[in-house]
PDB file of C-alpha atoms in Angstrom:
ATOM      1  CA  MET A   1       6.062 -19.259  -2.246  1.00 60.00           C
ATOM      2  CA  ASN A   2       9.637 -20.114  -1.358  1.00 74.00           C
ATOM      3  CA  THR A   3      10.475 -23.352   0.438  1.00 90.00           C
ATOM      4  CA  PRO A   4      11.706 -22.615   3.955  1.00 94.00           C
ATOM      5  CA  ASP A   5      15.360 -23.186   4.763  1.00 95.00           C
ATOM      6  CA  ILE A   6      16.078 -24.947   8.044  1.00 96.00           C
ATOM      7  CA  ALA A   7      19.237 -24.785  10.158  1.00 96.00           C
ATOM      8  CA  VAL A   8      19.484 -26.879  13.318  1.00 96.00           C
ATOM      9  CA  HIS A   9      22.023 -26.150  16.035  1.00 96.00           C
ATOM     10  CA  SER A  10      23.117 -28.296  18.941  1.00 95.00           C
ATOM     11  CA  HIS A  11      22.354 -25.794  21.696  1.00 96.00           C
ATOM     12  CA  PRO A  12      20.532 -22.451  22.117  1.00 97.00           C
ATOM     13  CA  ASN A  13      23.839 -20.649  22.676  1.00 97.00           C
ATOM     14  CA  VAL A  14      25.214 -22.053  19.421  1.00 97.00           C
ATOM     15  CA  LEU A  15      22.056 -20.952  17.619  1.00 98.00           C
ATOM     16  CA  ALA A  16      22.352 -17.416  19.005  1.00 98.00           C
ATOM     17  CA  ALA A  17      25.991 -17.140  17.962  1.00 97.00           C
ATOM     18  CA  ALA A  18      25.238 -18.506  14.479  1.00 97.00           C
ATOM     19  CA  ALA A  19      22.300 -16.128  13.999  1.00 98.00           C
ATOM     20  CA  ALA A  20      24.477 -13.205  15.114  1.00 98.00           C
ATOM     21  CA  ALA A  21      27.143 -14.168  12.578  1.00 98.00           C
ATOM     22  CA  ARG A  22      24.517 -14.515   9.847  1.00 98.00           C
ATOM     23  CA  LEU A  23      23.094 -11.084  10.587  1.00 98.00           C
ATOM     24  CA  ILE A  24      26.482  -9.372  10.630  1.00 98.00           C
ATOM     25  CA  THR A  25      27.335 -10.986   7.295  1.00 98.00           C
ATOM     26  CA  ARG A  26      24.010  -9.925   5.799  1.00 98.00           C
ATOM     27  CA  LEU A  27      24.430  -6.338   6.988  1.00 98.00           C
ATOM     28  CA  VAL A  28      27.974  -6.141   5.595  1.00 98.00           C
ATOM     29  CA  ASP A  29      26.792  -7.465   2.230  1.00 98.00           C
ATOM     30  CA  LEU A  30      23.888  -5.006   2.066  1.00 98.00           C
ATOM     31  CA  GLN A  31      26.105  -2.057   2.932  1.00 98.00           C
ATOM     32  CA  ALA A  32      28.757  -3.162   0.431  1.00 98.00           C
ATOM     33  CA  ALA A  33      26.035  -2.917  -2.222  1.00 98.00           C
ATOM     34  CA  GLY A  34      25.307   0.660  -1.145  1.00 98.00           C
ATOM     35  CA  ASN A  35      22.159  -0.023   0.844  1.00 97.00           C
ATOM     36  CA  THR A  36      21.024   1.157   4.262  1.00 97.00           C
ATOM     37  CA  PRO A  37      19.757  -2.088   5.805  1.00 98.00           C
ATOM     38  CA  LYS A  38      16.326  -2.181   7.406  1.00 98.00           C
ATOM     39  CA  ILE A  39      16.115  -4.875  10.057  1.00 98.00           C
ATOM     40  CA  VAL A  40      13.296  -5.855  12.388  1.00 98.00           C
ATOM     41  CA  LEU A  41      14.213  -6.953  15.897  1.00 98.00           C
ATOM     42  CA  THR A  42      12.389  -9.421  18.099  1.00 97.00           C
ATOM     43  CA  GLY A  43      12.266  -9.884  21.842  1.00 95.00           C
ATOM     44  CA  GLY A  44      12.186 -13.077  23.838  1.00 93.00           C
ATOM     45  CA  THR A  45      15.014 -15.159  25.199  1.00 94.00           C
ATOM     46  CA  THR A  46      16.454 -16.144  21.823  1.00 96.00           C
ATOM     47  CA  GLY A  47      16.006 -12.766  20.127  1.00 97.00           C
ATOM     48  CA  ILE A  48      17.799 -10.903  22.902  1.00 98.00           C
ATOM     49  CA  ALA A  49      20.494 -13.598  23.111  1.00 97.00           C
ATOM     50  CA  VAL A  50      21.281 -12.970  19.429  1.00 98.00           C
ATOM     51  CA  LEU A  51      21.749  -9.257  20.112  1.00 98.00           C
ATOM     52  CA  ALA A  52      24.007 -10.015  23.067  1.00 98.00           C
ATOM     53  CA  GLN A  53      26.099 -12.272  20.847  1.00 98.00           C
ATOM     54  CA  ILE A  54      26.506  -9.476  18.299  1.00 98.00           C
ATOM     55  CA  ARG A  55      27.704  -7.168  21.049  1.00 98.00           C
ATOM     56  CA  SER A  56      30.268  -9.714  22.243  1.00 97.00           C
ATOM     57  CA  THR A  57      31.933 -10.414  18.890  1.00 97.00           C
ATOM     58  CA  VAL A  58      34.606  -8.217  17.337  1.00 96.00           C
ATOM     59  CA  ALA A  59      33.045  -8.974  13.936  1.00 97.00           C
ATOM     60  CA  ARG A  60      30.369  -6.381  14.767  1.00 97.00           C
ATOM     61  CA  ASP A  61      32.909  -3.692  13.850  1.00 97.00           C
ATOM     62  CA  ALA A  62      32.627  -4.721  10.193  1.00 98.00           C
ATOM     63  CA  VAL A  63      29.192  -3.067  10.142  1.00 98.00           C
ATOM     64  CA  ASP A  64      28.643   0.682   9.852  1.00 98.00           C
ATOM     65  CA  TRP A  65      25.976   0.778  12.547  1.00 98.00           C
ATOM     66  CA  SER A  66      25.184   4.430  11.816  1.00 98.00           C
ATOM     67  CA  ARG A  67      23.739   3.197   8.515  1.00 98.00           C
ATOM     68  CA  VAL A  68      21.322   0.575   9.835  1.00 98.00           C
ATOM     69  CA  GLU A  69      17.616   1.165  10.487  1.00 98.00           C
ATOM     70  CA  PHE A  70      16.026  -0.714  13.390  1.00 98.00           C
ATOM     71  CA  TYR A  71      12.340  -1.602  13.690  1.00 98.00           C
ATOM     72  CA  TRP A  72      10.357  -3.986  15.895  1.00 98.00           C
ATOM     73  CA  GLY A  73       7.938  -6.754  15.010  1.00 98.00           C
ATOM     74  CA  ASP A  74       5.920  -6.326  18.173  1.00 98.00           C
ATOM     75  CA  GLU A  75       6.009  -4.653  21.549  1.00 98.00           C
ATOM     76  CA  ARG A  76       4.499  -5.116  24.965  1.00 97.00           C
ATOM     77  CA  PHE A  77       2.279  -2.123  25.666  1.00 97.00           C
ATOM     78  CA  VAL A  78       3.793  -1.131  28.998  1.00 97.00           C
ATOM     79  CA  PRO A  79       5.566   2.050  30.190  1.00 97.00           C
ATOM     80  CA  ALA A  80       8.771   2.987  28.381  1.00 96.00           C
ATOM     81  CA  ASP A  81      10.986   2.100  31.342  1.00 95.00           C
ATOM     82  CA  ASP A  82       9.328  -1.276  31.975  1.00 97.00           C
ATOM     83  CA  PRO A  83      11.926  -4.083  31.818  1.00 96.00           C
ATOM     84  CA  ASP A  84       9.460  -6.194  29.803  1.00 95.00           C
ATOM     85  CA  ARG A  85       9.666  -3.871  26.800  1.00 97.00           C
ATOM     86  CA  ASN A  86      11.418  -5.420  23.819  1.00 97.00           C
ATOM     87  CA  GLU A  87      12.921  -2.031  23.010  1.00 98.00           C
ATOM     88  CA  LYS A  88      14.460  -1.658  26.477  1.00 98.00           C
ATOM     89  CA  GLN A  89      15.905  -5.169  26.348  1.00 98.00           C
ATOM     90  CA  ALA A  90      17.342  -4.582  22.871  1.00 98.00           C
ATOM     91  CA  ARG A  91      18.949  -1.316  23.927  1.00 98.00           C
ATOM     92  CA  GLU A  92      20.523  -2.909  26.986  1.00 98.00           C
ATOM     93  CA  ALA A  93      21.748  -5.948  25.052  1.00 98.00           C
ATOM     94  CA  LEU A  94      23.097  -4.140  21.988  1.00 98.00           C
ATOM     95  CA  LEU A  95      21.899  -0.752  20.782  1.00 98.00           C
ATOM     96  CA  ASP A  96      23.240   1.283  23.705  1.00 98.00           C
ATOM     97  CA  HIS A  97      26.690  -0.163  23.018  1.00 97.00           C
ATOM     98  CA  LEU A  98      26.940   0.641  19.300  1.00 97.00           C
ATOM     99  CA  PRO A  99      27.485   3.872  17.350  1.00 97.00           C
ATOM    100  CA  VAL A 100      23.928   3.787  16.009  1.00 98.00           C
ATOM    101  CA  ASP A 101      22.075   6.802  14.650  1.00 98.00           C
ATOM    102  CA  PRO A 102      19.219   7.530  17.111  1.00 98.00           C
ATOM    103  CA  ALA A 103      17.160   8.852  14.201  1.00 98.00           C
ATOM    104  CA  LYS A 104      17.291   5.386  12.625  1.00 98.00           C
ATOM    105  CA  ILE A 105      15.774   3.594  15.634  1.00 98.00           C
ATOM    106  CA  PHE A 106      12.012   3.213  15.314  1.00 98.00           C
ATOM    107  CA  PRO A 107      10.463   1.797  18.497  1.00 98.00           C
ATOM    108  CA  MET A 108       6.766   1.177  18.949  1.00 98.00           C
ATOM    109  CA  GLY A 109       4.874   3.435  21.323  1.00 97.00           C
ATOM    110  CA  ALA A 110       4.739   2.855  25.072  1.00 97.00           C
ATOM    111  CA  ASP A 111       1.928   3.192  27.591  1.00 97.00           C
ATOM    112  CA  THR A 112       2.073   6.790  28.811  1.00 95.00           C
ATOM    113  CA  GLY A 113      -0.737   6.306  31.313  1.00 94.00           C
ATOM    114  CA  THR A 114      -3.611   5.615  28.961  1.00 93.00           C
ATOM    115  CA  GLY A 115      -3.810   1.937  29.801  1.00 92.00           C
ATOM    116  CA  PRO A 116      -4.833  -0.668  27.191  1.00 94.00           C
ATOM    117  CA  SER A 117      -6.919   1.778  25.151  1.00 94.00           C
ATOM    118  CA  GLY A 118      -3.757   3.644  24.172  1.00 97.00           C
ATOM    119  CA  ALA A 119      -2.498   0.665  22.189  1.00 98.00           C
ATOM    120  CA  GLU A 120      -4.841   1.560  19.329  1.00 97.00           C
ATOM    121  CA  ALA A 121      -3.190   4.956  18.882  1.00 97.00           C
ATOM    122  CA  ALA A 122       0.268   3.388  19.230  1.00 98.00           C
ATOM    123  CA  ALA A 123      -0.560   0.955  16.428  1.00 98.00           C
ATOM    124  CA  GLU A 124      -1.787   3.757  14.170  1.00 98.00           C
ATOM    125  CA  GLN A 125       1.317   5.815  14.906  1.00 98.00           C
ATOM    126  CA  TYR A 126       3.629   2.930  14.060  1.00 98.00           C
ATOM    127  CA  ALA A 127       1.738   2.265  10.848  1.00 98.00           C
ATOM    128  CA  ALA A 128       2.402   5.914   9.946  1.00 98.00           C
ATOM    129  CA  VAL A 129       6.113   5.467  10.758  1.00 98.00           C
ATOM    130  CA  LEU A 130       6.281   2.482   8.406  1.00 98.00           C
ATOM    131  CA  ALA A 131       4.387   4.320   5.665  1.00 98.00           C
ATOM    132  CA  ARG A 132       6.874   7.209   5.827  1.00 97.00           C
ATOM    133  CA  ALA A 133       9.793   4.776   5.609  1.00 96.00           C
ATOM    134  CA  ALA A 134       8.377   2.946   2.591  1.00 96.00           C
ATOM    135  CA  ARG A 135       9.768   3.816  -0.819  1.00 93.00           C
ATOM    136  CA  PRO A 136       7.876   3.829  -4.135  1.00 93.00           C
ATOM    137  CA  GLU A 137       9.527   0.543  -5.083  1.00 92.00           C
ATOM    138  CA  ASP A 138       8.084  -1.066  -1.955  1.00 91.00           C
ATOM    139  CA  HIS A 139       4.615  -0.843  -3.556  1.00 91.00           C
ATOM    140  CA  GLY A 140       2.761  -0.304  -0.320  1.00 93.00           C
ATOM    141  CA  PRO A 141       2.720   1.261   3.140  1.00 96.00           C
ATOM    142  CA  VAL A 142       5.401  -1.005   4.624  1.00 97.00           C
ATOM    143  CA  PRO A 143       9.143  -0.997   3.873  1.00 96.00           C
ATOM    144  CA  SER A 144      10.624  -4.076   2.248  1.00 96.00           C
ATOM    145  CA  PHE A 145      12.631  -4.982   5.343  1.00 98.00           C
ATOM    146  CA  ASP A 146      15.903  -6.737   4.563  1.00 98.00           C
ATOM    147  CA  VAL A 147      15.814  -9.096   7.560  1.00 98.00           C
ATOM    148  CA  LEU A 148      12.834  -9.531   9.860  1.00 98.00           C
ATOM    149  CA  MET A 149      13.573 -11.662  12.913  1.00 98.00           C
ATOM    150  CA  LEU A 150      10.846 -13.459  14.824  1.00 98.00           C
ATOM    151  CA  GLY A 151      10.434 -15.808  17.721  1.00 97.00           C
ATOM    152  CA  MET A 152       7.671 -18.348  18.193  1.00 97.00           C
ATOM    153  CA  GLY A 153       5.483 -19.350  21.120  1.00 95.00           C
ATOM    154  CA  GLU A 154       4.600 -22.857  22.207  1.00 96.00           C
ATOM    155  CA  GLU A 155       1.161 -22.562  20.598  1.00 96.00           C
ATOM    156  CA  GLY A 156       2.580 -21.187  17.352  1.00 97.00           C
ATOM    157  CA  HIS A 157       2.151 -17.434  17.808  1.00 97.00           C
ATOM    158  CA  THR A 158       4.699 -15.095  16.290  1.00 98.00           C
ATOM    159  CA  ALA A 159       5.203 -11.377  16.908  1.00 98.00           C
ATOM    160  CA  SER A 160       1.972 -10.871  18.893  1.00 97.00           C
ATOM    161  CA  VAL A 161      -0.275 -12.645  16.406  1.00 98.00           C
ATOM    162  CA  PHE A 162      -1.919 -15.452  18.361  1.00 97.00           C
ATOM    163  CA  PRO A 163      -3.912 -18.439  17.066  1.00 97.00           C
ATOM    164  CA  HIS A 164      -7.535 -17.663  16.175  1.00 96.00           C
ATOM    165  CA  SER A 165      -7.132 -14.041  17.314  1.00 95.00           C
ATOM    166  CA  PRO A 166      -8.492 -10.995  15.436  1.00 96.00           C
ATOM    167  CA  ALA A 167      -4.909 -10.110  14.444  1.00 97.00           C
ATOM    168  CA  VAL A 168      -4.426 -13.338  12.512  1.00 97.00           C
ATOM    169  CA  TYR A 169      -7.362 -12.454  10.255  1.00 97.00           C
ATOM    170  CA  GLU A 170      -6.148  -8.890   9.568  1.00 97.00           C
ATOM    171  CA  THR A 171      -5.507  -8.183   5.900  1.00 95.00           C
ATOM    172  CA  GLU A 172      -5.809  -4.388   5.637  1.00 96.00           C
ATOM    173  CA  ARG A 173      -3.818  -2.818   8.473  1.00 97.00           C
ATOM    174  CA  SER A 174      -0.040  -3.038   8.744  1.00 98.00           C
ATOM    175  CA  VAL A 175       0.064  -2.737  12.550  1.00 98.00           C
ATOM    176  CA  VAL A 176      -2.597  -3.639  15.105  1.00 98.00           C
ATOM    177  CA  ALA A 177      -3.247  -3.375  18.817  1.00 98.00           C
ATOM    178  CA  VAL A 178      -3.622  -6.793  20.417  1.00 97.00           C
ATOM    179  CA  HIS A 179      -5.797  -7.205  23.504  1.00 96.00           C
ATOM    180  CA  GLY A 180      -6.380 -10.196  25.757  1.00 94.00           C
ATOM    181  CA  CYS A 181      -3.123 -11.967  24.914  1.00 93.00           C
ATOM    182  CA  PRO A 182      -3.068 -15.418  26.529  1.00 90.00           C
ATOM    183  CA  LYS A 183       0.329 -14.663  28.055  1.00 87.00           C
ATOM    184  CA  PRO A 184       1.227 -11.481  29.965  1.00 90.00           C
ATOM    185  CA  PRO A 185       1.200  -8.646  29.403  1.00 93.00           C
ATOM    186  CA  PRO A 186      -2.251  -8.855  27.813  1.00 95.00           C
ATOM    187  CA  THR A 187      -1.960  -5.716  25.653  1.00 97.00           C
ATOM    188  CA  ARG A 188       0.551  -5.418  22.820  1.00 97.00           C
ATOM    189  CA  VAL A 189       1.231  -3.791  19.469  1.00 98.00           C
ATOM    190  CA  SER A 190       2.209  -5.994  16.537  1.00 98.00           C
ATOM    191  CA  LEU A 191       2.954  -6.093  12.851  1.00 98.00           C
ATOM    192  CA  THR A 192       0.371  -8.127  10.970  1.00 98.00           C
ATOM    193  CA  LEU A 193       1.209 -11.160   8.858  1.00 98.00           C
ATOM    194  CA  PRO A 194       0.850  -9.194   5.576  1.00 98.00           C
ATOM    195  CA  SER A 195       3.435  -6.708   6.884  1.00 98.00           C
ATOM    196  CA  ILE A 196       5.769  -9.506   7.903  1.00 98.00           C
ATOM    197  CA  ARG A 197       5.492 -10.989   4.416  1.00 97.00           C
ATOM    198  CA  ARG A 198       6.788  -7.735   2.915  1.00 96.00           C
ATOM    199  CA  ALA A 199      10.272  -8.559   4.248  1.00 98.00           C
ATOM    200  CA  ALA A 200      12.875  -9.923   1.854  1.00 97.00           C
ATOM    201  CA  GLU A 201      14.022 -12.423   4.486  1.00 98.00           C
ATOM    202  CA  VAL A 202      12.139 -13.707   7.528  1.00 98.00           C
ATOM    203  CA  TRP A 203      14.167 -15.527  10.177  1.00 98.00           C
ATOM    204  CA  ILE A 204      12.212 -17.563  12.723  1.00 98.00           C
ATOM    205  CA  MET A 205      14.395 -18.402  15.703  1.00 98.00           C
ATOM    206  CA  THR A 206      13.156 -20.754  18.410  1.00 97.00           C
ATOM    207  CA  THR A 207      14.487 -23.253  20.910  1.00 97.00           C
ATOM    208  CA  GLY A 208      13.267 -25.882  23.324  1.00 97.00           C
ATOM    209  CA  GLU A 209      11.274 -29.096  23.262  1.00 97.00           C
ATOM    210  CA  SER A 210       8.099 -27.213  24.203  1.00 97.00           C
ATOM    211  CA  LYS A 211       8.178 -25.590  20.749  1.00 97.00           C
ATOM    212  CA  ALA A 212       8.736 -28.823  18.809  1.00 98.00           C
ATOM    213  CA  ALA A 213       5.077 -29.635  18.080  1.00 97.00           C
ATOM    214  CA  ALA A 214       4.314 -26.138  16.748  1.00 98.00           C
ATOM    215  CA  VAL A 215       7.496 -26.175  14.643  1.00 97.00           C
ATOM    216  CA  ALA A 216       6.465 -29.491  13.100  1.00 97.00           C
ATOM    217  CA  MET A 217       2.948 -28.245  12.395  1.00 97.00           C
ATOM    218  CA  ALA A 218       4.139 -24.971  10.867  1.00 97.00           C
ATOM    219  CA  LEU A 219       6.617 -26.700   8.585  1.00 96.00           C
ATOM    220  CA  GLY A 220       4.164 -29.507   7.883  1.00 94.00           C
ATOM    221  CA  GLY A 221       1.605 -27.278   6.196  1.00 92.00           C
ATOM    222  CA  ALA A 222      -0.614 -26.023   9.026  1.00 95.00           C
ATOM    223  CA  GLY A 223      -2.777 -22.991   8.326  1.00 96.00           C
ATOM    224  CA  GLU A 224      -1.858 -19.605   9.753  1.00 97.00           C
ATOM    225  CA  VAL A 225      -5.131 -19.177  11.650  1.00 98.00           C
ATOM    226  CA  ALA A 226      -4.287 -22.144  13.880  1.00 97.00           C
ATOM    227  CA  ILE A 227      -0.486 -21.729  13.759  1.00 98.00           C
ATOM    228  CA  PRO A 228       0.233 -18.056  12.914  1.00 98.00           C
ATOM    229  CA  VAL A 229       3.982 -18.587  12.472  1.00 98.00           C
ATOM    230  CA  ALA A 230       3.101 -20.684   9.414  1.00 97.00           C
ATOM    231  CA  GLY A 231       2.076 -17.422   7.741  1.00 98.00           C
ATOM    232  CA  ALA A 232       5.384 -15.696   8.466  1.00 98.00           C
ATOM    233  CA  ARG A 233       7.233 -15.920   5.161  1.00 97.00           C
ATOM    234  CA  GLY A 234       9.807 -13.774   3.428  1.00 98.00           C
ATOM    235  CA  ARG A 235       9.519 -12.717  -0.188  1.00 97.00           C
ATOM    236  CA  ARG A 236      12.919 -14.150  -1.039  1.00 97.00           C
ATOM    237  CA  ARG A 237      13.762 -16.398   1.880  1.00 97.00           C
ATOM    238  CA  THR A 238      12.224 -17.921   4.997  1.00 98.00           C
ATOM    239  CA  LEU A 239      14.843 -19.280   7.387  1.00 98.00           C
ATOM    240  CA  TRP A 240      14.077 -21.389  10.443  1.00 98.00           C
ATOM    241  CA  LEU A 241      16.860 -21.388  13.024  1.00 98.00           C
ATOM    242  CA  LEU A 242      16.220 -24.167  15.556  1.00 97.00           C
ATOM    243  CA  ASP A 243      18.035 -25.991  18.293  1.00 97.00           C
ATOM    244  CA  ARG A 244      18.017 -29.775  18.449  1.00 96.00           C
ATOM    245  CA  ALA A 245      15.092 -29.857  20.888  1.00 97.00           C
ATOM    246  CA  ALA A 246      12.845 -27.562  18.831  1.00 97.00           C
ATOM    247  CA  ALA A 247      13.546 -29.686  15.734  1.00 96.00           C
ATOM    248  CA  SER A 248      12.914 -32.984  17.507  1.00 96.00           C
ATOM    249  CA  LYS A 249       9.470 -33.634  15.977  1.00 95.00           C
ATOM    250  CA  LEU A 250      10.362 -32.774  12.389  1.00 94.00           C
ATOM    251  CA  PRO A 251      10.454 -35.606   9.836  1.00 89.00           C
ATOM    252  CA  ARG A 252      14.006 -36.849   9.458  1.00 82.00           C
ATOM    253  CA  ASP A 253      14.173 -35.845   5.807  1.00 78.00           C
ATOM    254  CA  LEU A 254      13.599 -32.189   6.774  1.00 80.00           C
ATOM    255  CA  VAL A 255      16.368 -32.009   9.339  1.00 77.00           C
ATOM    256  CA  PRO A 256      19.774 -30.935   7.997  1.00 77.00           C
ATOM    257  CA  PRO A 257      23.037 -31.937   9.688  1.00 81.00           C
ATOM    258  CA  ILE A 258      23.195 -30.400  13.157  1.00 81.00           C
ATOM    259  CA  ALA A 259      25.743 -27.600  13.535  1.00 73.00           C
TER     260      ALA A 259
END
């Protein structure tokens, strides 16, 4: 298991700009090597701020956006036009403003009137999407995503895998419906931790003093059942992008110079 890398930034806006620059650089490098990058987007304040930063920088034009595949790590199971949907927020912040290929955008299913019970079918459908996108060299039903971005909740959840929930114990399915989430909306669809760990790089981006205890526990060796984000690791790299407040409870020897 690789040792996580940690980058600490002075302010959430600085973090978002730095993450945007990192992602653009990674996409350019992957495309220069002849690859079609597969990236996984996340919602939340920080995740959407990163997308907005990409939109606002001229460096975005270095990427051939028609040759990037977009997936999601989780989704709120609400109607397609609900402003809470991660997909809708990502489109408004970035995707609607880029020359992307619509066929390379893979959103999770929305509630079409079924209510919470429909999340099970949406999870199965997304698992099928991932299985079709996987290549023989991926050795399983999930693509080896190039960059998978995640946020983190105050109690240590990531994607929609919450502490001590059925999803955190899942080892067989790649995507699950999540019911009874402790924060609204209560029904969601999420990648499981084994799917997340298929990514080459996992970037965990979080800010604020309210996250500091969970950050310290995750990086201090907590188990994934209690702190699910501790189980979010990339095959090649796990990168924690934090602001000063979120890093405030880390041991001093773990904290790099603040950018």
